[in-house]
PDB file of C-alpha atoms in Angstrom:
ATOM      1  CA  UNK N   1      84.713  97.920 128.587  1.00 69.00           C
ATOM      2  CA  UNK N   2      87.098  96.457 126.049  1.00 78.00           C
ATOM      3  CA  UNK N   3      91.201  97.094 125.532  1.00 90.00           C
ATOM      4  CA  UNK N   4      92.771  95.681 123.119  1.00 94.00           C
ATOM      5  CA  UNK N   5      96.494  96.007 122.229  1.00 96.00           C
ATOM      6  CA  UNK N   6      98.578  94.993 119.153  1.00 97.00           C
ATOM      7  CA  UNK N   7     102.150  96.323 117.548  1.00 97.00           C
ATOM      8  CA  UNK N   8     101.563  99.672 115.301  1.00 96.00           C
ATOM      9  CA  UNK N   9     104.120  98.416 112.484  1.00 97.00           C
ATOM     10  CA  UNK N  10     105.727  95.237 111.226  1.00 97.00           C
ATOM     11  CA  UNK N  11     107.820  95.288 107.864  1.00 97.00           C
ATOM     12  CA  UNK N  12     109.117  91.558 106.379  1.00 97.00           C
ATOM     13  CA  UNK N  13     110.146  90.820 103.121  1.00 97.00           C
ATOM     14  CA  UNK N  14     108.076  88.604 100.199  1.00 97.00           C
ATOM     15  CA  UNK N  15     108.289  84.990 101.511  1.00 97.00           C
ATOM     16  CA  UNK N  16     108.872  85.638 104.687  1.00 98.00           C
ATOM     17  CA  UNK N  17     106.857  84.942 107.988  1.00 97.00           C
ATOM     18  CA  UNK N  18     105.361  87.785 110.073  1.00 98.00           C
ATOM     19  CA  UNK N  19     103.132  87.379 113.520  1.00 98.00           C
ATOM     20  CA  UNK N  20     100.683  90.063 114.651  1.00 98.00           C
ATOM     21  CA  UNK N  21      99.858  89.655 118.274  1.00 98.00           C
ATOM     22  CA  UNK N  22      97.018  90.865 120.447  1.00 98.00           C
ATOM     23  CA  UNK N  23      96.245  91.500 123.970  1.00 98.00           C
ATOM     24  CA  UNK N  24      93.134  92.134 125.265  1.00 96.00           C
ATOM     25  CA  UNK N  25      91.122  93.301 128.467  1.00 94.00           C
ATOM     26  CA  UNK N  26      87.203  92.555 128.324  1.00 87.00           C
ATOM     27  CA  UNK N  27      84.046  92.354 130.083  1.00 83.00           C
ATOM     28  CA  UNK N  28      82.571  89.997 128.462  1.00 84.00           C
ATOM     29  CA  UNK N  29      84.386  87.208 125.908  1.00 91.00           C
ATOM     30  CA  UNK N  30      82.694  85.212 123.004  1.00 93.00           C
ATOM     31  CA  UNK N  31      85.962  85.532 120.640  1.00 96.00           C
ATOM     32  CA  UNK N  32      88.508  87.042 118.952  1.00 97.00           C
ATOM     33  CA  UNK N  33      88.168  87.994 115.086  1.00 97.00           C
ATOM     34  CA  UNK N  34      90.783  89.286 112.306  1.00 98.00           C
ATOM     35  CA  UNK N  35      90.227  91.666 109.313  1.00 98.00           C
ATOM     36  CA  UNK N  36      92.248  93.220 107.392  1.00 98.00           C
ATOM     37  CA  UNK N  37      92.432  96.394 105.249  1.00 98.00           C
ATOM     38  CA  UNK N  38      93.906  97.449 102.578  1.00 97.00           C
ATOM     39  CA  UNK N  39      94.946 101.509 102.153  1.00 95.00           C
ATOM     40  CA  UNK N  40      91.489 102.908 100.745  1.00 92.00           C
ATOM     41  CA  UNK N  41      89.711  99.714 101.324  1.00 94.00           C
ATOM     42  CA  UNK N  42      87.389  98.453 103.659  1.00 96.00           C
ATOM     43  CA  UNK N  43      87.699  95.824 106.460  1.00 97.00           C
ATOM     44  CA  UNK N  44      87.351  92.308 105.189  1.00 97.00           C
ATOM     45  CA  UNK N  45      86.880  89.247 107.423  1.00 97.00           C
ATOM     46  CA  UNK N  46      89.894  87.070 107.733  1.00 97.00           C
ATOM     47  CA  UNK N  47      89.191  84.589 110.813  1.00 96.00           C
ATOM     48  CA  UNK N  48      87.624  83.964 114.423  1.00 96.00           C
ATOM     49  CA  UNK N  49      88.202  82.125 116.995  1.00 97.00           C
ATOM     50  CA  UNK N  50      86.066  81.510 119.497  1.00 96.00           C
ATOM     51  CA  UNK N  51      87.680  77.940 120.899  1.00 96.00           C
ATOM     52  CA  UNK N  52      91.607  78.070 122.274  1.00 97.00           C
ATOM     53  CA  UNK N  53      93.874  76.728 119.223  1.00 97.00           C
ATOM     54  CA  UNK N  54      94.981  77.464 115.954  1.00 97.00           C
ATOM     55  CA  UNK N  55      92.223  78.525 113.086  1.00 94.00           C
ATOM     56  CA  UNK N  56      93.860  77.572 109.499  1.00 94.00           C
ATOM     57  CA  UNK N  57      92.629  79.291 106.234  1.00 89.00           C
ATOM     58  CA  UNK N  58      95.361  79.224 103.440  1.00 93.00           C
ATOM     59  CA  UNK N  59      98.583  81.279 103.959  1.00 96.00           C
ATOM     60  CA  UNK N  60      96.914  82.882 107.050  1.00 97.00           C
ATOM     61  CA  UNK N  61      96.348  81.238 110.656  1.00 97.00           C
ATOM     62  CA  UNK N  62      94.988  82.699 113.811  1.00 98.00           C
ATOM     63  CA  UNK N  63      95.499  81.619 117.638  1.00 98.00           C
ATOM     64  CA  UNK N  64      93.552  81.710 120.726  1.00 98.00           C
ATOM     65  CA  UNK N  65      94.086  81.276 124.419  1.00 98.00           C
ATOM     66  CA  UNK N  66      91.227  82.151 126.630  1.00 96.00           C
ATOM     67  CA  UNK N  67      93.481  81.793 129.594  1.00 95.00           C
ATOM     68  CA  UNK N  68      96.151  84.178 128.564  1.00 96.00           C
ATOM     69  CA  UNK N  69      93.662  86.498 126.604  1.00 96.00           C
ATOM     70  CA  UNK N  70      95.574  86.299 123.829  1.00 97.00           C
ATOM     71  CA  UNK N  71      95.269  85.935 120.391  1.00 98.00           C
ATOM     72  CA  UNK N  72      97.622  86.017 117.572  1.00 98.00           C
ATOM     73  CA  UNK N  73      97.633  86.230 113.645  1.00 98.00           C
ATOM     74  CA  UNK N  74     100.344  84.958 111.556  1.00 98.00           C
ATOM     75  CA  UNK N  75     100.865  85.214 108.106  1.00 98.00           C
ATOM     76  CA  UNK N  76     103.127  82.842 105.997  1.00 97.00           C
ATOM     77  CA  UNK N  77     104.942  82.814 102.795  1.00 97.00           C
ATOM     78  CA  UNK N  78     104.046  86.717 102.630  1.00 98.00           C
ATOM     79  CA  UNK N  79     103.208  88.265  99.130  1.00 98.00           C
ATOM     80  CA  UNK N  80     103.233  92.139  98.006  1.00 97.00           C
ATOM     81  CA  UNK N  81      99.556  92.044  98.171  1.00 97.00           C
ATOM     82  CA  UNK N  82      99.618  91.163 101.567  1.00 98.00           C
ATOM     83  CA  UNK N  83     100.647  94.678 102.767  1.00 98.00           C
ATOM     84  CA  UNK N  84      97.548  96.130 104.809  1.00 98.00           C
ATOM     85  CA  UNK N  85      96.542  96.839 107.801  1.00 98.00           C
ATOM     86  CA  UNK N  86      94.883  93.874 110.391  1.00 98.00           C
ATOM     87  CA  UNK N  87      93.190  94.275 113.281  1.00 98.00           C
ATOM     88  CA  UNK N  88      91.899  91.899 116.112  1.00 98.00           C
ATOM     89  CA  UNK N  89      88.670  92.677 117.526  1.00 97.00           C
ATOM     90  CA  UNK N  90      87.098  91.071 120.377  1.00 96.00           C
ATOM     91  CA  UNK N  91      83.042  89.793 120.181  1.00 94.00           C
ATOM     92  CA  UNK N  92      81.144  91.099 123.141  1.00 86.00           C
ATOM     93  CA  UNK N  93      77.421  89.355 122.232  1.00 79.00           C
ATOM     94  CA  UNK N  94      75.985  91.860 119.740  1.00 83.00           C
ATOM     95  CA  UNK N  95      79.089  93.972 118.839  1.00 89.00           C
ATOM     96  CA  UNK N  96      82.857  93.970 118.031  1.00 93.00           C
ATOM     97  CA  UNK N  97      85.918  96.287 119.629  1.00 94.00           C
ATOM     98  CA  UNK N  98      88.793  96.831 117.605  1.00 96.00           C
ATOM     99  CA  UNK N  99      92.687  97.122 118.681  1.00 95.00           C
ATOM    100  CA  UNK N 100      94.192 100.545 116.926  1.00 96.00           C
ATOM    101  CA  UNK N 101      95.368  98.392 113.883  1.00 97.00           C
ATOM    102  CA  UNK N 102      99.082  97.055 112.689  1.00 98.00           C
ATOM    103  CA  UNK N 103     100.353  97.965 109.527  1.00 97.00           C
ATOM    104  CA  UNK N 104     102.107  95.195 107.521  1.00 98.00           C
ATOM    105  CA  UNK N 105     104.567  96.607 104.958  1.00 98.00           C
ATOM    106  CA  UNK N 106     106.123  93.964 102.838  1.00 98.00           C
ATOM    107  CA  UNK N 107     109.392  94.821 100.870  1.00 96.00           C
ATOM    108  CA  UNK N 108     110.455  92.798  97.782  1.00 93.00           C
TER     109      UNK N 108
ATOM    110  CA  UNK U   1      78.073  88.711  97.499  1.00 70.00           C
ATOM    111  CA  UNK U   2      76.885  90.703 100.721  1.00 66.00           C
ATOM    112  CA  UNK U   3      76.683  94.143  99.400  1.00 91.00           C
ATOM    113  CA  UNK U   4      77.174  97.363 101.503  1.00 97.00           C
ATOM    114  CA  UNK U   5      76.559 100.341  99.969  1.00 96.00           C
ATOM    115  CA  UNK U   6      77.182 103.892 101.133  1.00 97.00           C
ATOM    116  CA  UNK U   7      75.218 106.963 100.194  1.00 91.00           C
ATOM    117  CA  UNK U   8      78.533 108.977  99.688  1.00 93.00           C
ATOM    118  CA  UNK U   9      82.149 108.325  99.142  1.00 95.00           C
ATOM    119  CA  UNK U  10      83.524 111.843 100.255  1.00 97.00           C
ATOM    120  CA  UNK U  11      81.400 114.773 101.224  1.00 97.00           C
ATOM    121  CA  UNK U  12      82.610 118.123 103.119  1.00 98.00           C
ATOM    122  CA  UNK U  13      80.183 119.780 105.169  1.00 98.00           C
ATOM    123  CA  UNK U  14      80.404 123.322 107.460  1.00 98.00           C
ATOM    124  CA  UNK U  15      80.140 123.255 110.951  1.00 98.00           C
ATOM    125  CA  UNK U  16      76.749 123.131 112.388  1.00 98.00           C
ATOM    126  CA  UNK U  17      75.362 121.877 109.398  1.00 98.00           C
ATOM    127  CA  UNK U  18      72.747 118.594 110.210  1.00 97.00           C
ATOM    128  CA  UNK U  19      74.246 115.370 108.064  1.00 98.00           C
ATOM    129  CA  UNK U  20      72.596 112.351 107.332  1.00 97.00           C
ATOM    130  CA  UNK U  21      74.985 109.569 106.305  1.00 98.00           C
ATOM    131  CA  UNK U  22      73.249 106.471 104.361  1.00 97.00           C
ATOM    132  CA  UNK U  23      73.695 102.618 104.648  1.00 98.00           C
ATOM    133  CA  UNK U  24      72.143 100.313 102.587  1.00 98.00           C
ATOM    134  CA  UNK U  25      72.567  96.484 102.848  1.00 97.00           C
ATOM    135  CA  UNK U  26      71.160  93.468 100.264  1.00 95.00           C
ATOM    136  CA  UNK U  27      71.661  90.491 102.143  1.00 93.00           C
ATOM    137  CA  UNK U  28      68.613  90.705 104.893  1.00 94.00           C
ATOM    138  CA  UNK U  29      71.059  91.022 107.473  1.00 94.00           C
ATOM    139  CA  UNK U  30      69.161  91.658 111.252  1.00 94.00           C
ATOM    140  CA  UNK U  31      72.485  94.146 112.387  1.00 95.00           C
ATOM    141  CA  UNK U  32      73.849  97.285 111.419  1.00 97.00           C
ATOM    142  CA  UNK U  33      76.453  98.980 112.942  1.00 98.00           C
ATOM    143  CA  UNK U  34      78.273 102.434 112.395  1.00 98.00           C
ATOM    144  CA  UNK U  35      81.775 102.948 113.191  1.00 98.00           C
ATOM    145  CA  UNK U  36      84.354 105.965 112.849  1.00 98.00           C
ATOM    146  CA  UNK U  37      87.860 105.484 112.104  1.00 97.00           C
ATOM    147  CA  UNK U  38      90.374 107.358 112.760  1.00 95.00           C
ATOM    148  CA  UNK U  39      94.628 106.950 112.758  1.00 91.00           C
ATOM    149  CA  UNK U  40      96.229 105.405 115.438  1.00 89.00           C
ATOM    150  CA  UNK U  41      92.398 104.911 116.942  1.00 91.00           C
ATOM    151  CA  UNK U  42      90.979 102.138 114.997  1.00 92.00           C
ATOM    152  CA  UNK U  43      87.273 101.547 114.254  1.00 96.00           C
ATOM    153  CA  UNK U  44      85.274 103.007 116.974  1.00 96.00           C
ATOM    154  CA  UNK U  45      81.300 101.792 117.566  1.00 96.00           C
ATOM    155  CA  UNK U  46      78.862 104.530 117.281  1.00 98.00           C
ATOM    156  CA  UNK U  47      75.787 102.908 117.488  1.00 97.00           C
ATOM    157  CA  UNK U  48      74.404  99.567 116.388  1.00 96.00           C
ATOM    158  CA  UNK U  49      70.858  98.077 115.466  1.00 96.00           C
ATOM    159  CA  UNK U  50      69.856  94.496 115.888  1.00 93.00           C
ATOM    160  CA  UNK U  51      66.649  95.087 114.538  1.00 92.00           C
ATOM    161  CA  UNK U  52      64.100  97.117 112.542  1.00 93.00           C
ATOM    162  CA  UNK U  53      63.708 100.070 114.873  1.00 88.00           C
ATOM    163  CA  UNK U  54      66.135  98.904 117.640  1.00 92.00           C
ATOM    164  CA  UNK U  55      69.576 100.740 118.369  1.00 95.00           C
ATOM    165  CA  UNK U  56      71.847 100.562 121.039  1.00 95.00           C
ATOM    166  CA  UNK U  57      74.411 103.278 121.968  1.00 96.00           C
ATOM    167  CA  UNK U  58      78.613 102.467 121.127  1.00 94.00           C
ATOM    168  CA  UNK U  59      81.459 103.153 122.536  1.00 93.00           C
ATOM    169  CA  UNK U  60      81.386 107.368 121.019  1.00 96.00           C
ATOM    170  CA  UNK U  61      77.791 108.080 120.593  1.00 97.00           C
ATOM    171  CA  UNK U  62      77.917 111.508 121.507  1.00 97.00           C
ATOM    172  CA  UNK U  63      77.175 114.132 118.838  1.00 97.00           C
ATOM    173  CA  UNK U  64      75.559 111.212 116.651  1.00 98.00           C
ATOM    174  CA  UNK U  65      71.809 109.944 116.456  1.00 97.00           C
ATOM    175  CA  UNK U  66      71.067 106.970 114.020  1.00 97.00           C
ATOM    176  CA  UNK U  67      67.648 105.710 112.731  1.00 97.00           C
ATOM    177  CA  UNK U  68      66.086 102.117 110.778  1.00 97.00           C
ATOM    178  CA  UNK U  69      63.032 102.599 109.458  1.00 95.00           C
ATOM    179  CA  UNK U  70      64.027  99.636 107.421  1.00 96.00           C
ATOM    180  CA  UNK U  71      65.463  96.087 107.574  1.00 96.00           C
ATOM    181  CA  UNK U  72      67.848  97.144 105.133  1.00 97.00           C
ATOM    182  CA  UNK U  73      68.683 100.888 105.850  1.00 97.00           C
ATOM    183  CA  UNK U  74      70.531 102.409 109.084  1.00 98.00           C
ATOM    184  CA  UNK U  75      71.172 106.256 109.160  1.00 97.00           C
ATOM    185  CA  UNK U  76      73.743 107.973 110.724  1.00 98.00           C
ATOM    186  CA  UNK U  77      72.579 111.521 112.061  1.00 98.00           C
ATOM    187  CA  UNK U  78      75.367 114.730 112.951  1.00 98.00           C
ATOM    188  CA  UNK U  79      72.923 116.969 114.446  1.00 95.00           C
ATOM    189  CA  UNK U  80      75.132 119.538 114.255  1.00 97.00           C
ATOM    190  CA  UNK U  81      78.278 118.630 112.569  1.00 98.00           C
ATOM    191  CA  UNK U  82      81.325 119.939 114.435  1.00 98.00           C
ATOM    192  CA  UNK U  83      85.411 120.085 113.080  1.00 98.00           C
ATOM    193  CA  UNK U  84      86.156 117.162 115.360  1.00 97.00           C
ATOM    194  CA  UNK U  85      83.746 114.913 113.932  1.00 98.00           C
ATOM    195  CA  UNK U  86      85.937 114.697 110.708  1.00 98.00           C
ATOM    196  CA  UNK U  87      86.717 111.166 109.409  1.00 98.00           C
ATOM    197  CA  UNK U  88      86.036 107.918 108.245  1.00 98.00           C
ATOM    198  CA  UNK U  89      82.590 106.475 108.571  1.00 98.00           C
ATOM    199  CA  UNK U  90      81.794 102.606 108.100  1.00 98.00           C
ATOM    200  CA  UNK U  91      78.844 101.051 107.928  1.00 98.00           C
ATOM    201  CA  UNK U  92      78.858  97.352 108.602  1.00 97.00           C
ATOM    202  CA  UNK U  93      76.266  94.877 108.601  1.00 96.00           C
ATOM    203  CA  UNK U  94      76.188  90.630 109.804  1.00 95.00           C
ATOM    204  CA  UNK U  95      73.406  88.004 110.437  1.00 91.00           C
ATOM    205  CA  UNK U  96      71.707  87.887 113.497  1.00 88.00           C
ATOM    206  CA  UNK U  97      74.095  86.081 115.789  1.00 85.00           C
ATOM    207  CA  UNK U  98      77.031  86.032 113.566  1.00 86.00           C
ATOM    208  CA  UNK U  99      78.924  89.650 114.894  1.00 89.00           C
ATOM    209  CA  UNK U 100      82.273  88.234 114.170  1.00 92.00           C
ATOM    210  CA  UNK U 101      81.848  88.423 110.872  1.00 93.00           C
ATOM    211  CA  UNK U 102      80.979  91.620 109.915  1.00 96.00           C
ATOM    212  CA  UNK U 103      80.200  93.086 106.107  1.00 96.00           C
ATOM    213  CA  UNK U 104      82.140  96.553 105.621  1.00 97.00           C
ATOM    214  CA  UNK U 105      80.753  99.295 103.232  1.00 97.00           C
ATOM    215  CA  UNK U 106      83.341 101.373 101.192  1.00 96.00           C
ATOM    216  CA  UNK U 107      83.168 104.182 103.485  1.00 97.00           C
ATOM    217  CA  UNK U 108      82.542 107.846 103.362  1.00 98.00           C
ATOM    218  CA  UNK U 109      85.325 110.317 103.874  1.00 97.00           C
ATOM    219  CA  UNK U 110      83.718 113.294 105.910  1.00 98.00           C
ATOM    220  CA  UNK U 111      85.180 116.571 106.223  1.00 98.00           C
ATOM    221  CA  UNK U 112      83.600 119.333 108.698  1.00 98.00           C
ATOM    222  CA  UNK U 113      84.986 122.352 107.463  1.00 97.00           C
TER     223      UNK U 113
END
């Protein structure tokens, strides 16, 4: 089976720098993905990694190492709009496993 | 755009009652999965289809049944909907191959009364 942990709660202010990290425990590894949701929303697909190193897109980046099975997100120059909740999820073949979610609460 | 549609966005049900939850995607996508979420829990794999026909149990299958009669169409059975299966159903759906990346319907907001 698959564990996953991440941190419950991070608050930053607008502009500032925040990094979600996850730990996981699996069976079987092909990589680690992102989403993120907003209150209401659904998921939406952010990144994946499925090589060790740093994935770029915009304001957001995400991390891999294999070796330490650990992954991180981090989120730069944060915005209001960026408050939401992300979680990591770890590919198993067909499927994904989720962590239990951080919530990101940017403050003006 | 990948479109995933739900047949409901809230719906309340009594207990025992049989309810059929509907996912509909337009982009020809080989996989379907449904997942409950819950607070503090995360999304939690119910069962998943990889092809017309095909399913495979999740991580909580218990209580649920699913069906695809359809490429496009993956049902989510409560046989006999019970209080604790209250929550938040997704349907997701992604190319054959492609799992990481996973299209999200709306949801539907079920409550068992």
């Amino acid at each position: 089976g698959q564990s996953l942990e991440q941190p419950s709660e991070v608050t930053a202010v607008e502009g500032a720098i925040v990094q979600i990290n996850c730990t996981y425990q699996t069976s079987g590894f092909y990589g680690l993905s992102w989403y993120q949701q907003h209150d209401g929303g659904a998921p939406t697909f952010l990144s994946y990694n499925a090589l060790d190193g740093l994935e770029e897109t915009g304001r957001f980046s995400s991390f891999l190492s294999r070796s330490d099975s650990y992954g991180y997100l981090l989120l730069q120059e944060l915005q209001m709009k960026d408050s939401a909740s992300y979680f990591c999820a770890v590919r198993d073949d067909y499927k994904l496993s989720f962590g239990a979610g951080t919530t990101v609460t940017v403050r003006a | 755009d990948v479109k995933v549609t739900q047949s409901s966005r809230y719906l309340v049900k009594r207990t025992g009652e049989k309810v059929f939850l509907e996912c509909v995607q337009d982009m020809d996508h080989e996989n379907m999965f449904w997942y409950r979420q819950d607070p503090g829990l995360g999304l939690r794999l119910i069962y998943f289809s990889y092809d017309v026909k095909m399913k495979e149990k999740g991580d909580i299958p218990e209580g649920y049944s699913v069906s695809r009669e359809k490429k496009e169409r993956f049902s989510l059975i409560l046989e006999s909907a019970s209080t604790n299966q209250t929550s938040m159903y997704l349907c997701a759906s992604t190319e054959a191959g492609e799992s990481h990346e996973q299209y999200f319907g709306p949801g539907t907001r079920l409550t068992v009364t």
